[in-house]
Structure formats: structure tokens, C-alpha cells
Amino acid sequence: MKKILEPYEKDNLILRLLLPDDINHTLQWRNNESHRPWFNTTNMISEKEHHNWYQKYLKIDNDFIFIITDQKGLLYGQLSIYRINWQARTAEFGRFLANPKYENIGIMKKACKIAIKLAKETLNLKELTLEVKPNNQKAIHIYNSCGFISTESNSTMTLIMKIKL
């Protein structure tokens, strides 16, 4: 059973768990033409596929998808801390999706920094790892500015970055 995490608020942003009412928004963000190239699966996702995925997500106890919002309830995007190894206190970090209305205003960078604090303070993790496509310079810049360091490339398609918490 998935842990219930309270919303985490810092610097006028709130990270809260994904809710059923968010699903249509995240599907639109995921299917956005400018976002799809950065995922391993670049095809369009159907509403049925997305809802089925959400039902499976609810049953996974080491996977947390956060909606990035504020006190006004504006939805800026999502990010995830997942594949948490509770014993080793490590996890993967990513699944970033920005609401196209709020891209390029620094929200995702700010949310990344807040999520790193949440991982350390709330989830008691000591390391986060992420995978990014090497040509996704915008994302790599954000990750570097948040303290992630490139550690290896497991193919020409994936760069691995880590941060110690």
C-alpha cells in the first residue's frame, strides 16, 4: 500500500501527490509534442492507457508522483521520486512534465530543488539517480544547477546523473 505523504511546501511551491483529478492534465502534458521526444516511449498515450497506468501506480509503495502547484492551485507540472530502495535509501528521480502554460519561467528548476529537499527530509533518502537523453540540454542544465553530477552513459541514448543527499 502506498504511503500517504502530506503536501510539501517550500518557497511558494507545493509538491503534493498525484490525484485522480490530475490525470487528464498529466495526460495532456505527457502527449504534448514538445515533451514526447524526451521520454523512452515517444508515442501518444491514450486516455485508457493513462488511467490503467494510474491504477497500477496506486498499488506501488515505492513510487511517488508529485504535482507541482501553489496556494492558488495553479498546476505547473509533475515530477517523481520512484523505484525507492528503502533499505539502501536510494531512488530514481524524474518523470518531469511541465504544464506548457508555465514553461521557461524557472518553476521546474525550483521544483527540482524542493523535491531534493523532500527526498532527504521526508523520505530519508541519501542518493537520487536520474536518466536523461544527452541531447536534452535544457534538462541537463537544470539537473546540474540542482547538484546532480554526470556519472556515466549506459548508451548513446542515456546519460546517468546522481546526487548525494
mmCIF file of C-alpha atoms in Angstrom:
data_model
loop_
_atom_site.group_PDB
_atom_site.id
_atom_site.type_symbol
_atom_site.label_atom_id
_atom_site.label_comp_id
_atom_site.label_asym_id
_atom_site.label_seq_id
_atom_site.Cartn_x
_atom_site.Cartn_y
_atom_site.Cartn_z
ATOM 1 C CA MET A 1 0.000 0.000 0.000
ATOM 2 C CA LYS A 2 1.273 3.449 -0.915
ATOM 3 C CA LYS A 3 2.325 5.743 1.922
ATOM 4 C CA ILE A 4 0.301 8.884 2.304
ATOM 5 C CA LEU A 5 2.616 11.877 2.106
ATOM 6 C CA GLU A 6 1.494 15.291 3.232
ATOM 7 C CA PRO A 7 1.946 18.139 0.747
ATOM 8 C CA TYR A 8 5.462 19.564 0.963
ATOM 9 C CA GLU A 9 5.656 23.347 0.739
ATOM 10 C CA LYS A 10 8.773 25.457 0.229
ATOM 11 C CA ASP A 11 9.444 28.776 -1.494
ATOM 12 C CA ASN A 12 5.784 29.328 -2.500
ATOM 13 C CA LEU A 13 5.528 25.970 -4.292
ATOM 14 C CA ILE A 14 3.736 22.848 -3.107
ATOM 15 C CA LEU A 15 4.572 19.284 -4.068
ATOM 16 C CA ARG A 16 1.573 17.055 -3.460
ATOM 17 C CA LEU A 17 0.790 13.526 -4.526
ATOM 18 C CA LEU A 18 -0.916 12.943 -7.855
ATOM 19 C CA LEU A 19 -4.709 12.691 -7.503
ATOM 20 C CA PRO A 20 -7.380 11.253 -9.825
ATOM 21 C CA ASP A 21 -8.436 14.792 -10.813
ATOM 22 C CA ASP A 22 -4.892 15.424 -12.119
ATOM 23 C CA ILE A 23 -4.851 12.560 -14.601
ATOM 24 C CA ASN A 24 -6.324 14.435 -17.566
ATOM 25 C CA HIS A 25 -3.814 17.259 -17.065
ATOM 26 C CA THR A 26 -0.825 14.938 -16.858
ATOM 27 C CA LEU A 27 -2.002 13.078 -19.957
ATOM 28 C CA GLN A 28 -2.169 16.360 -21.909
ATOM 29 C CA TRP A 29 1.297 17.358 -20.686
ATOM 30 C CA ARG A 30 2.718 13.900 -21.499
ATOM 31 C CA ASN A 31 1.229 13.907 -25.003
ATOM 32 C CA ASN A 32 2.442 17.415 -25.771
ATOM 33 C CA GLU A 33 4.508 17.331 -28.947
ATOM 34 C CA SER A 34 7.422 19.158 -27.320
ATOM 35 C CA HIS A 35 7.542 16.717 -24.359
ATOM 36 C CA ARG A 36 7.243 13.320 -26.046
ATOM 37 C CA PRO A 37 10.751 13.236 -27.555
ATOM 38 C CA TRP A 38 12.296 13.220 -24.080
ATOM 39 C CA PHE A 39 10.576 10.012 -22.971
ATOM 40 C CA ASN A 40 11.765 6.488 -23.730
ATOM 41 C CA THR A 41 8.324 5.791 -25.185
ATOM 42 C CA THR A 42 7.601 8.691 -27.515
ATOM 43 C CA ASN A 43 4.207 7.603 -28.824
ATOM 44 C CA MET A 44 0.909 9.239 -27.850
ATOM 45 C CA ILE A 45 -0.731 7.698 -24.794
ATOM 46 C CA SER A 46 -4.493 7.050 -24.861
ATOM 47 C CA GLU A 47 -6.794 8.078 -22.043
ATOM 48 C CA LYS A 48 -7.468 4.405 -21.280
ATOM 49 C CA GLU A 49 -3.728 3.579 -21.160
ATOM 50 C CA HIS A 50 -3.111 6.528 -18.846
ATOM 51 C CA HIS A 51 -5.937 5.582 -16.484
ATOM 52 C CA ASN A 52 -4.745 1.945 -16.408
ATOM 53 C CA TRP A 53 -1.220 3.157 -15.643
ATOM 54 C CA TYR A 54 -2.575 5.299 -12.780
ATOM 55 C CA GLN A 55 -4.410 2.330 -11.243
ATOM 56 C CA LYS A 56 -1.153 0.321 -11.272
ATOM 57 C CA TYR A 57 0.765 3.293 -9.831
ATOM 58 C CA LEU A 58 -1.599 3.429 -6.832
ATOM 59 C CA LYS A 59 -0.524 -0.092 -5.823
ATOM 60 C CA ILE A 60 3.226 0.590 -5.877
ATOM 61 C CA ASP A 61 4.601 1.574 -2.464
ATOM 62 C CA ASN A 62 7.954 2.914 -3.649
ATOM 63 C CA ASP A 63 6.779 5.289 -6.368
ATOM 64 C CA PHE A 64 5.593 8.853 -5.718
ATOM 65 C CA ILE A 65 4.409 11.231 -8.410
ATOM 66 C CA PHE A 66 4.089 14.823 -7.275
ATOM 67 C CA ILE A 67 2.056 17.607 -8.782
ATOM 68 C CA ILE A 68 3.796 20.973 -8.634
ATOM 69 C CA THR A 69 1.287 23.598 -7.540
ATOM 70 C CA ASP A 70 0.942 26.677 -5.353
ATOM 71 C CA GLN A 71 -1.510 28.202 -2.861
ATOM 72 C CA LYS A 72 -3.691 29.419 -5.746
ATOM 73 C CA GLY A 73 -3.984 25.865 -7.081
ATOM 74 C CA LEU A 74 -2.165 26.543 -10.349
ATOM 75 C CA LEU A 75 -0.809 23.318 -11.845
ATOM 76 C CA TYR A 76 2.775 23.838 -13.017
ATOM 77 C CA GLY A 77 3.787 20.259 -13.745
ATOM 78 C CA GLN A 78 4.811 16.965 -12.222
ATOM 79 C CA LEU A 79 7.906 15.129 -11.074
ATOM 80 C CA SER A 80 8.560 11.761 -9.475
ATOM 81 C CA ILE A 81 10.691 10.012 -6.913
ATOM 82 C CA TYR A 82 10.383 6.335 -7.702
ATOM 83 C CA ARG A 83 11.929 2.876 -7.515
ATOM 84 C CA ILE A 84 12.797 3.757 -3.947
ATOM 85 C CA ASN A 85 15.032 1.206 -2.264
ATOM 86 C CA TRP A 86 14.054 1.795 1.347
ATOM 87 C CA GLN A 87 16.971 -0.264 2.720
ATOM 88 C CA ALA A 88 19.678 1.407 0.631
ATOM 89 C CA ARG A 89 17.867 4.774 0.903
ATOM 90 C CA THR A 90 18.217 5.441 -2.824
ATOM 91 C CA ALA A 91 15.720 6.265 -5.559
ATOM 92 C CA GLU A 92 15.291 7.346 -9.141
ATOM 93 C CA PHE A 93 14.258 10.894 -9.900
ATOM 94 C CA GLY A 94 12.469 12.229 -12.936
ATOM 95 C CA ARG A 95 9.280 11.962 -14.972
ATOM 96 C CA PHE A 96 9.335 15.732 -15.202
ATOM 97 C CA LEU A 97 6.442 17.227 -17.113
ATOM 98 C CA ALA A 98 5.857 20.943 -17.326
ATOM 99 C CA ASN A 99 2.473 22.449 -17.964
ATOM 100 C CA PRO A 100 3.138 24.181 -21.321
ATOM 101 C CA LYS A 101 1.476 27.361 -19.959
ATOM 102 C CA TYR A 102 4.277 27.713 -17.393
ATOM 103 C CA GLU A 103 7.398 26.547 -19.214
ATOM 104 C CA ASN A 104 10.619 28.568 -19.201
ATOM 105 C CA ILE A 105 9.868 30.597 -16.074
ATOM 106 C CA GLY A 106 12.093 28.671 -13.651
ATOM 107 C CA ILE A 107 9.379 26.628 -11.950
ATOM 108 C CA MET A 108 10.855 23.220 -12.825
ATOM 109 C CA LYS A 109 14.299 24.177 -11.526
ATOM 110 C CA LYS A 110 12.754 25.446 -8.295
ATOM 111 C CA ALA A 111 10.591 22.302 -8.017
ATOM 112 C CA CYS A 112 13.648 20.099 -8.594
ATOM 113 C CA LYS A 113 15.449 21.743 -5.673
ATOM 114 C CA ILE A 114 12.372 21.371 -3.456
ATOM 115 C CA ALA A 115 11.962 17.702 -4.417
ATOM 116 C CA ILE A 116 15.586 17.042 -3.458
ATOM 117 C CA LYS A 117 14.851 18.507 -0.002
ATOM 118 C CA LEU A 118 11.705 16.380 0.248
ATOM 119 C CA ALA A 119 13.700 13.260 -0.676
ATOM 120 C CA LYS A 120 16.177 13.969 2.112
ATOM 121 C CA GLU A 121 13.914 15.377 4.834
ATOM 122 C CA THR A 122 10.683 13.428 4.348
ATOM 123 C CA LEU A 123 11.712 10.205 2.618
ATOM 124 C CA ASN A 124 15.090 9.973 4.396
ATOM 125 C CA LEU A 125 16.936 9.130 1.182
ATOM 126 C CA LYS A 126 20.666 9.535 0.723
ATOM 127 C CA GLU A 127 21.027 9.378 -3.075
ATOM 128 C CA LEU A 128 18.968 10.131 -6.183
ATOM 129 C CA THR A 129 19.768 8.902 -9.684
ATOM 130 C CA LEU A 130 18.242 10.020 -12.939
ATOM 131 C CA GLU A 131 18.481 9.201 -16.601
ATOM 132 C CA VAL A 132 18.303 11.881 -19.272
ATOM 133 C CA LYS A 133 18.799 11.921 -23.006
ATOM 134 C CA PRO A 134 22.215 13.513 -23.731
ATOM 135 C CA ASN A 135 20.685 15.961 -26.214
ATOM 136 C CA ASN A 136 18.194 17.284 -23.631
ATOM 137 C CA GLN A 137 20.454 20.197 -22.721
ATOM 138 C CA LYS A 138 17.669 22.153 -21.013
ATOM 139 C CA ALA A 139 17.039 19.335 -18.522
ATOM 140 C CA ILE A 140 20.756 18.653 -18.014
ATOM 141 C CA HIS A 141 21.288 22.334 -17.193
ATOM 142 C CA ILE A 142 18.526 22.178 -14.551
ATOM 143 C CA TYR A 143 19.892 18.965 -13.052
ATOM 144 C CA ASN A 144 23.446 20.340 -12.917
ATOM 145 C CA SER A 145 22.240 23.530 -11.248
ATOM 146 C CA CYS A 146 20.468 21.398 -8.622
ATOM 147 C CA GLY A 147 23.655 19.479 -7.813
ATOM 148 C CA PHE A 148 23.401 16.373 -9.994
ATOM 149 C CA ILE A 149 26.664 15.135 -11.468
ATOM 150 C CA SER A 150 27.034 13.088 -14.654
ATOM 151 C CA THR A 151 28.369 9.670 -13.685
ATOM 152 C CA GLU A 152 28.122 7.541 -16.779
ATOM 153 C CA SER A 153 26.404 6.934 -20.058
ATOM 154 C CA ASN A 154 24.928 3.488 -20.499
ATOM 155 C CA SER A 155 24.379 4.094 -24.213
ATOM 156 C CA THR A 156 24.342 6.908 -26.712
ATOM 157 C CA MET A 157 20.710 7.401 -25.696
ATOM 158 C CA THR A 158 21.044 7.835 -21.917
ATOM 159 C CA LEU A 159 23.144 9.921 -19.557
ATOM 160 C CA ILE A 160 23.081 8.917 -15.883
ATOM 161 C CA MET A 161 23.331 11.608 -13.235
ATOM 162 C CA LYS A 162 23.437 11.329 -9.425
ATOM 163 C CA ILE A 163 23.252 13.476 -6.350
ATOM 164 C CA LYS A 164 24.229 12.580 -2.782
ATOM 165 C CA LEU A 165 21.813 13.989 -0.238
#
